[in-house]
XYZ file of C-alpha atoms in Angstrom:
554
model
C -86.645 63.661 -21.854
C -84.569 66.851 -22.031
C -85.464 67.517 -18.375
C -84.250 64.059 -17.325
C -80.918 64.473 -19.151
C -80.349 67.923 -17.646
C -81.104 66.601 -14.171
C -78.658 63.705 -14.632
C -75.886 66.090 -15.774
C -76.440 68.345 -12.755
C -76.346 65.404 -10.315
C -73.169 64.083 -11.956
C -71.271 67.375 -11.708
C -72.511 67.945 -8.155
C -71.210 64.511 -7.141
C -67.804 65.153 -8.729
C -67.561 68.511 -6.965
C -68.389 66.951 -3.591
C -65.821 64.204 -4.145
C -63.160 66.826 -4.855
C -64.098 68.706 -1.686
C -63.884 65.568 0.547
C -60.286 64.735 1.493
C -59.434 61.084 0.887
C -58.146 59.129 3.898
C -54.559 57.928 3.400
C -54.240 54.152 3.024
C -52.477 53.732 6.382
C -55.361 55.424 8.186
C -58.166 53.162 6.977
C -60.281 52.685 10.066
C -61.161 49.046 9.421
C -57.722 47.846 8.229
C -56.408 46.748 11.630
C -56.416 47.727 15.289
C -53.284 48.432 17.288
C -53.904 47.583 20.924
C -50.893 47.976 23.146
C -51.630 44.614 24.717
C -53.598 41.486 23.808
C -54.708 39.423 26.800
C -55.830 35.858 26.186
C -57.755 34.253 29.065
C -58.438 30.507 29.052
C -60.589 29.167 31.898
C -59.868 25.482 32.346
C -62.960 23.196 32.171
C -65.430 26.068 31.735
C -68.767 25.010 30.264
C -70.689 27.753 28.478
C -73.639 27.359 30.830
C -71.556 28.509 33.807
C -72.180 32.000 32.428
C -75.943 31.588 32.391
C -76.354 29.357 35.467
C -74.528 31.710 37.799
C -75.440 34.976 36.044
C -77.545 36.387 38.863
C -74.658 36.003 41.300
C -72.011 37.762 39.220
C -71.001 41.352 39.912
C -71.016 44.115 37.310
C -67.258 44.280 36.694
C -66.295 40.729 35.680
C -68.203 38.410 33.341
C -71.078 40.879 33.011
C -68.740 43.696 31.969
C -67.075 41.515 29.336
C -70.420 40.436 27.901
C -72.210 43.789 28.062
C -69.322 45.778 26.554
C -67.774 43.034 24.414
C -68.946 40.514 21.822
C -70.315 37.202 23.078
C -70.195 34.173 20.730
C -72.863 31.992 22.311
C -72.518 28.930 20.097
C -68.777 28.347 20.185
C -67.449 24.778 20.016
C -64.334 22.651 19.872
C -64.152 20.870 16.529
C -61.985 17.922 17.524
C -61.524 15.040 19.940
C -59.945 14.744 22.505
C -61.074 17.803 24.459
C -58.219 17.936 26.949
C -56.205 20.798 28.450
C -53.112 20.674 26.246
C -54.897 20.303 22.882
C -57.330 23.006 24.004
C -54.696 25.605 24.817
C -52.742 24.730 21.681
C -55.817 25.015 19.462
C -56.894 28.370 20.921
C -53.570 29.978 20.095
C -52.579 28.170 16.874
C -55.966 28.342 15.180
C -55.574 24.671 14.295
C -56.749 21.282 15.556
C -54.466 18.482 16.857
C -54.239 16.958 13.378
C -52.134 20.004 12.474
C -50.454 21.345 15.621
C -49.547 17.884 16.921
C -50.629 18.170 20.559
C -52.931 15.147 20.530
C -53.372 14.875 24.302
C -51.927 15.900 27.636
C -49.870 12.721 27.348
C -49.607 10.295 24.479
C -47.774 7.195 23.391
C -44.768 8.001 21.210
C -44.717 4.992 18.928
C -41.320 5.900 17.489
C -39.585 6.136 20.861
C -41.780 3.420 22.433
C -42.625 5.549 25.457
C -45.432 7.581 26.974
C -44.634 11.296 26.737
C -45.962 14.464 28.351
C -46.936 17.324 26.064
C -44.398 19.915 27.279
C -41.704 17.874 29.028
C -38.217 18.552 27.672
C -35.138 16.762 28.979
C -32.835 19.169 27.130
C -33.718 22.191 29.295
C -32.995 22.980 32.931
C -35.418 24.068 35.660
C -35.198 27.723 36.655
C -36.423 28.814 40.080
C -36.399 25.257 41.427
C -34.281 22.117 41.294
C -37.359 19.987 40.689
C -38.019 18.213 37.388
C -41.223 20.287 37.212
C -39.128 23.023 35.629
C -37.984 20.967 32.642
C -40.633 22.136 30.199
C -40.824 23.776 26.755
C -43.135 23.968 23.697
C -40.868 21.800 21.516
C -43.631 19.262 20.748
C -45.912 21.986 19.348
C -45.157 21.898 15.607
C -46.881 25.121 14.493
C -46.687 28.778 15.465
C -49.084 30.529 17.813
C -50.652 33.933 17.241
C -48.221 35.246 19.859
C -45.319 33.870 17.783
C -46.672 35.626 14.711
C -46.932 38.889 16.619
C -43.291 38.555 17.674
C -42.251 37.938 14.070
C -44.393 40.825 12.806
C -42.852 43.292 15.279
C -39.280 42.087 14.679
C -39.351 40.583 18.170
C -40.098 43.937 19.795
C -43.582 42.908 20.954
C -43.292 40.850 24.140
C -45.043 37.592 25.025
C -45.524 36.395 28.606
C -47.404 33.209 29.491
C -48.910 32.598 32.945
C -50.716 29.519 34.257
C -50.925 27.302 37.325
C -50.332 24.339 34.997
C -47.109 24.241 33.001
C -48.936 23.301 29.801
C -51.358 26.194 30.318
C -48.448 28.628 30.397
C -46.095 27.084 27.827
C -48.313 26.175 24.863
C -50.181 29.512 24.518
C -46.990 31.567 24.753
C -45.449 29.616 21.882
C -41.875 29.184 20.723
C -40.644 32.774 20.829
C -42.020 33.876 24.204
C -39.997 36.145 26.447
C -41.210 34.120 29.398
C -43.653 31.443 30.549
C -44.261 30.827 34.245
C -46.158 28.120 36.110
C -46.769 27.335 39.778
C -44.733 24.643 41.499
C -46.488 23.630 44.715
C -45.374 20.752 46.933
C -43.101 22.165 49.637
C -41.981 25.211 47.633
C -44.983 27.282 46.505
C -43.092 29.154 43.792
C -43.601 30.359 40.238
C -40.943 28.758 38.052
C -39.797 28.494 34.446
C -37.170 26.693 32.368
C -33.906 27.516 30.620
C -35.823 27.468 27.331
C -36.821 31.041 28.228
C -34.148 32.404 30.558
C -31.184 31.483 32.748
C -32.496 33.288 35.817
C -35.876 34.318 37.178
C -36.494 38.037 36.568
C -36.288 40.139 39.692
C -40.035 40.770 39.710
C -40.692 37.006 39.825
C -38.172 36.575 42.627
C -39.871 39.389 44.522
C -43.272 37.780 44.021
C -42.034 34.391 45.238
C -40.559 35.930 48.386
C -43.602 38.100 49.106
C -45.561 35.469 51.023
C -48.593 35.798 48.747
C -48.820 32.036 48.205
C -48.753 31.473 51.972
C -51.605 33.928 52.414
C -53.907 31.529 50.567
C -53.324 28.686 53.028
C -56.477 29.689 54.849
C -60.062 28.439 55.177
C -62.068 28.134 51.984
C -65.580 29.215 52.794
C -68.350 30.197 50.392
C -68.207 33.745 49.101
C -71.921 34.225 49.839
C -74.474 32.417 51.990
C -74.376 28.805 50.798
C -78.157 28.672 50.972
C -78.276 31.117 48.057
C -76.343 28.698 45.845
C -79.515 27.152 44.457
C -77.968 26.663 41.008
C -75.910 23.686 42.235
C -76.529 20.415 44.080
C -76.454 19.699 47.792
C -73.178 20.399 49.580
C -72.356 16.929 50.911
C -73.074 14.046 48.552
C -71.642 10.783 47.254
C -70.614 12.203 43.873
C -67.674 14.285 45.133
C -64.078 13.353 45.916
C -63.026 15.832 48.583
C -59.702 16.216 50.379
C -57.661 13.663 52.305
C -57.949 14.296 56.031
C -61.520 15.607 55.888
C -64.383 13.246 56.605
C -66.906 14.826 54.245
C -67.122 17.101 51.209
C -68.838 20.009 52.901
C -67.724 23.591 53.454
C -65.549 24.956 54.988
C -62.100 23.582 54.089
C -59.162 24.639 56.255
C -56.222 24.545 53.839
C -53.590 25.071 56.509
C -54.799 21.972 58.357
C -55.245 19.915 55.192
C -52.147 20.865 53.202
C -49.759 18.224 54.589
C -52.079 15.409 53.470
C -52.840 17.038 50.103
C -49.530 17.906 48.469
C -48.442 20.931 50.499
C -48.850 24.101 48.455
C -50.517 22.031 45.747
C -53.751 22.229 47.717
C -54.046 25.873 46.629
C -54.505 24.665 43.054
C -57.579 22.686 44.117
C -59.404 25.777 45.384
C -60.480 29.136 43.916
C -57.416 30.632 45.577
C -55.325 29.132 42.765
C -57.109 31.448 40.350
C -56.630 34.376 42.721
C -52.916 33.590 42.934
C -52.770 33.422 39.127
C -54.441 36.839 38.924
C -51.956 38.267 41.425
C -49.068 36.946 39.346
C -50.538 38.124 36.030
C -50.972 41.651 37.418
C -47.381 41.545 38.671
C -46.269 40.442 35.188
C -47.980 43.412 33.527
C -46.014 45.732 35.773
C -42.772 43.747 35.937
C -42.516 43.277 32.170
C -43.953 46.739 31.390
C -46.487 45.192 29.059
C -48.456 47.567 26.857
C -46.109 50.488 27.426
C -44.905 51.151 23.863
C -46.210 51.114 20.295
C -45.520 47.420 19.662
C -48.358 45.111 20.677
C -47.515 42.742 23.531
C -49.223 39.462 24.481
C -50.175 38.189 27.923
C -51.640 34.679 28.042
C -53.408 33.660 31.256
C -54.683 30.181 32.082
C -57.013 29.785 35.054
C -56.578 26.139 36.014
C -58.166 25.809 39.445
C -61.646 25.499 37.962
C -60.457 22.275 36.305
C -58.999 20.832 39.506
C -62.228 21.641 41.361
C -64.396 20.168 38.608
C -62.409 16.931 38.599
C -62.658 16.694 42.372
C -66.219 17.820 43.080
C -68.071 17.704 39.759
C -69.767 20.273 37.554
C -72.907 20.403 39.727
C -71.175 21.089 43.043
C -71.377 24.012 45.448
C -67.590 24.131 45.133
C -67.681 24.777 41.388
C -70.301 27.481 41.818
C -68.206 29.222 44.472
C -65.152 28.935 42.242
C -66.883 30.854 39.438
C -68.244 33.550 41.733
C -64.717 34.091 43.016
C -63.275 33.958 39.494
C -65.721 36.710 38.573
C -64.088 38.883 41.228
C -60.607 37.962 39.977
C -61.583 38.973 36.436
C -62.856 42.289 37.778
C -59.483 42.817 39.497
C -57.654 41.955 36.281
C -59.733 44.358 34.188
C -59.269 47.142 36.719
C -55.506 46.612 36.690
C -55.426 46.608 32.881
C -57.361 49.899 32.846
C -54.898 51.400 35.305
C -51.626 50.002 33.934
C -52.289 49.838 30.191
C -55.188 52.226 29.843
C -58.864 51.726 29.149
C -59.316 51.242 25.412
C -55.650 50.361 24.876
C -55.963 46.573 25.161
C -57.934 43.738 23.572
C -58.956 40.696 25.623
C -60.581 37.413 24.762
C -61.932 34.818 27.171
C -62.596 31.194 26.324
C -62.029 27.682 27.678
C -59.938 24.641 26.798
C -62.881 22.214 27.163
C -66.068 21.715 29.134
C -67.010 18.924 31.514
C -69.558 16.142 31.966
C -72.019 15.749 34.822
C -70.885 12.966 37.145
C -72.309 9.852 35.440
C -73.192 8.278 38.803
C -75.406 11.301 39.446
C -76.923 11.103 35.960
C -77.722 7.435 36.567
C -79.577 8.445 39.739
C -81.875 10.713 37.708
C -82.339 8.104 34.942
C -80.183 9.775 32.269
C -78.176 7.275 30.156
C -74.539 7.337 31.288
C -71.907 5.086 32.765
C -68.285 4.080 33.177
C -65.876 2.221 30.916
C -62.957 0.009 31.936
C -60.076 0.218 29.438
C -57.992 -2.321 31.359
C -60.762 -4.865 30.873
C -60.982 -3.894 27.189
C -57.272 -4.521 26.682
C -57.540 -7.903 28.391
C -60.548 -8.919 26.286
C -58.960 -7.663 23.079
C -55.769 -9.644 23.660
C -57.806 -12.794 24.283
C -59.728 -12.185 21.052
C -56.562 -11.631 18.988
C -54.871 -14.617 20.582
C -57.768 -16.791 19.522
C -57.857 -15.401 15.987
C -54.140 -15.021 15.261
C -52.529 -17.092 18.029
C -50.717 -13.934 19.116
C -51.674 -11.738 22.081
C -48.953 -9.134 21.422
C -50.437 -7.442 18.370
C -51.534 -4.440 20.470
C -48.693 -2.276 21.721
C -50.580 0.411 23.600
C -54.038 1.802 24.411
C -54.536 5.402 25.569
C -56.612 8.498 24.781
C -59.276 6.162 23.315
C -56.771 5.029 20.679
C -55.272 1.635 19.953
C -51.684 1.366 18.697
C -50.596 -1.732 16.811
C -47.330 -3.526 17.498
C -46.094 -3.434 13.917
C -43.082 -5.643 14.597
C -45.452 -8.431 15.581
C -47.940 -7.593 12.814
C -45.236 -7.834 10.165
C -43.719 -10.985 11.650
C -47.155 -12.590 11.579
C -47.669 -11.315 8.021
C -51.013 -9.952 9.114
C -52.577 -7.254 6.941
C -52.983 -4.034 8.955
C -56.203 -3.356 7.013
C -57.575 -6.752 8.001
C -56.533 -6.204 11.620
C -58.258 -2.837 11.683
C -61.496 -4.334 10.412
C -61.450 -7.318 12.775
C -60.809 -5.107 15.815
C -63.481 -2.631 14.713
C -66.046 -5.415 14.544
C -64.932 -6.669 17.969
C -65.136 -3.228 19.587
C -68.604 -2.494 18.265
C -69.909 -5.451 20.264
C -69.207 -3.469 23.440
C -72.416 -1.871 24.712
C -70.790 1.382 25.819
C -68.719 1.949 22.675
C -70.631 4.141 20.241
C -68.373 4.484 17.186
C -65.052 3.155 15.907
C -62.777 4.684 13.260
C -59.746 3.089 11.628
C -56.549 4.709 10.448
C -57.486 3.872 6.871
C -60.805 5.695 7.224
C -59.280 8.758 8.858
C -56.526 9.048 6.256
C -58.730 8.627 3.216
C -62.213 9.993 3.951
C -63.814 13.348 4.706
C -66.512 13.514 7.335
C -69.441 15.880 7.768
C -71.116 14.265 10.798
C -70.043 16.103 13.959
C -68.441 13.303 15.983
C -66.754 11.716 12.970
C -65.381 15.083 11.881
C -64.131 15.747 15.426
C -62.258 12.430 15.499
C -60.747 13.251 12.121
C -59.644 16.729 13.243
C -57.985 15.234 16.295
C -56.160 12.539 14.330
C -52.512 13.295 13.622
C -51.101 10.889 11.046
C -47.682 10.588 12.679
C -48.617 10.679 16.345
C -52.048 9.055 16.610
C -52.902 5.372 16.856
C -54.406 2.923 14.399
C -57.948 2.773 15.760
C -59.963 5.458 17.541
C -63.037 4.576 19.540
C -65.826 6.829 20.791
C -67.811 6.047 23.934
C -71.525 6.720 24.238
C -72.563 10.159 25.584
C -71.884 10.607 29.310
C -69.877 7.371 29.465
C -66.390 8.010 30.827
C -63.301 6.174 31.984
C -62.902 7.801 35.387
C -63.706 7.459 39.067
C -67.321 7.496 40.270
C -66.713 10.858 41.933
C -65.971 14.137 40.167
C -66.249 15.208 36.542
C -63.951 14.776 33.589
C -63.890 15.621 29.868
C -62.427 14.574 26.530
C -65.398 13.734 24.305
C -66.931 15.439 21.275
C -70.310 15.840 22.961
C -71.779 19.260 23.666
C -70.997 19.244 27.384
C -67.291 19.064 26.419
C -67.298 21.129 23.221
C -69.567 24.106 24.014
C -67.209 26.725 25.440
C -67.537 30.462 26.050
C -65.912 32.909 23.661
C -65.978 36.620 24.431
C -63.965 39.369 22.726
C -63.575 42.684 24.541
C -61.706 45.956 24.242
C -59.990 47.809 21.436
C -61.297 47.011 17.967
C -64.236 44.989 19.328
C -67.868 46.055 19.189
C -70.595 45.202 21.677
C -72.946 42.446 20.594
C -73.599 38.726 20.509
C -74.238 35.963 18.010
C -75.689 32.458 17.924
C -73.836 31.624 14.701
C -71.703 28.530 15.204
C -68.055 29.372 15.700
C -65.131 27.122 16.518
C -62.194 27.354 18.845
C -59.806 27.430 15.881
C -61.336 30.762 14.825
C -59.813 32.668 17.754
C -56.218 32.988 16.559
C -57.170 34.052 12.992
C -59.543 36.637 14.483
C -56.827 38.169 16.640
C -54.397 37.991 13.714
C -56.852 39.831 11.464
C -57.500 42.389 14.187
C -53.772 43.108 14.461
C -53.069 42.895 10.732
C -50.466 40.169 11.198
C -49.882 36.814 9.560
C -52.111 33.957 10.687
C -50.346 31.140 12.610
C -48.712 28.929 10.020
C -51.030 25.964 10.545
C -54.258 27.857 11.189
C -57.417 26.420 9.668
C -59.978 28.688 11.360
C -61.591 31.832 9.970
C -61.605 35.415 11.247
C -64.846 36.246 13.048
C -65.485 39.511 11.250
C -68.755 40.115 13.117
C -66.888 41.023 16.327
C -64.896 43.903 14.803
C -65.737 47.528 15.482
C -65.583 48.742 11.872
């Protein structure tokens, strides 16, 4: 016993002595407190399904997707947690850490029941176009009701940290950059082919943007679009010419090559660039110019650069997710990412920046193709639904004006008529729900009363709930069966809560990030809190996601 006590005393004093010898790290130098990259780069690839990484893996080079995944952290089971999975809600959710129920961007367009008009997510009549006289420049984030992680970084750095947003689509540039951005720029095609902005950000295009617009780079992409590699090696996609693709006006079939110079006059002028991988290349060119022109990542205050690659979405809508065109687009995007990473290494410095890559939604296989291989799918006619619903309500209530609007799979009541008829809104919700569920291709129906009073654990129900904004959404939300869409019989679309639309890539890379991967379920709303935690800044004010601690290099 004496021996045990003596041993304990010796170990105790030895431990105290060692503790006194080891200098304690000052609080501000705690390694795992926060990282301080000079630049955060957020990359959103429009309409990118997760399986585009795995399907085309053997064709990718070593310096794009493969570099991000091998040196970064790959979240392989990342999903959107709301409906509808559209571009504007997607970009808003990535950067706010919240779903549409909170940030308010419930669609690309939606019916404003207070103003009785259909509105576009970033249109703003109070601002002026800069760089063009076209209405395409009258945009701002004023309909986004929460902050973004870029906003919080600006507040944290007393506005010293810069934010620049870049995207072919206006909404892909404006919403990620947030309310306090130094600049947001989008591509205006038609007969101009320029990058533009609005007076929300500045009164004049910076000189570097003017130089870019006058450089002729956009014109250089009015050239033939051929496959990057031998088309016969593209065995991961369907046949080149088929009945499931849209194609371009002025070309008889949907087969390679596409001569953009010859086709541009029948396809929106410079807008045709958006519909090809060259739109992503042009975006990369402009993003690299922005890093230099704005001197991003050159001081001790973290800057933000948000990049939205939109051409993949245009190509998916036109040709479908199984097309040779979509495969070529991702092989070319891989090269653009490699160019971007190389430029970041050169201009900001390897190890001085943090980058994440994700998507704003996925995309469905063309239902007409799925039908041909005996997979349940189909098409839904909302015009016919509205006609049938009005006939039903006219028969029941002798009034065919009780429905004011139908869009985004939501039905809006005409409350003036409802009140005049002294019809109970609860009764009307129940009667319409019963009517809708008789439709073969409608899978589920949710009423305003349900969404305002209940909590849901089932995936689709929860997604509808997370996408329901009490002030902006309608009175009834309906969900179509899997792979049933309201769209043309050619090309792919998106918007549902099914896995083909919700499963999106999420890769973190660079400073403060360790190499690894995980199959733990994560959600798109986790991105902004993760970046906020990495930087040690406040979370966006409406964020509901959680920091993904497993990606940090502790």
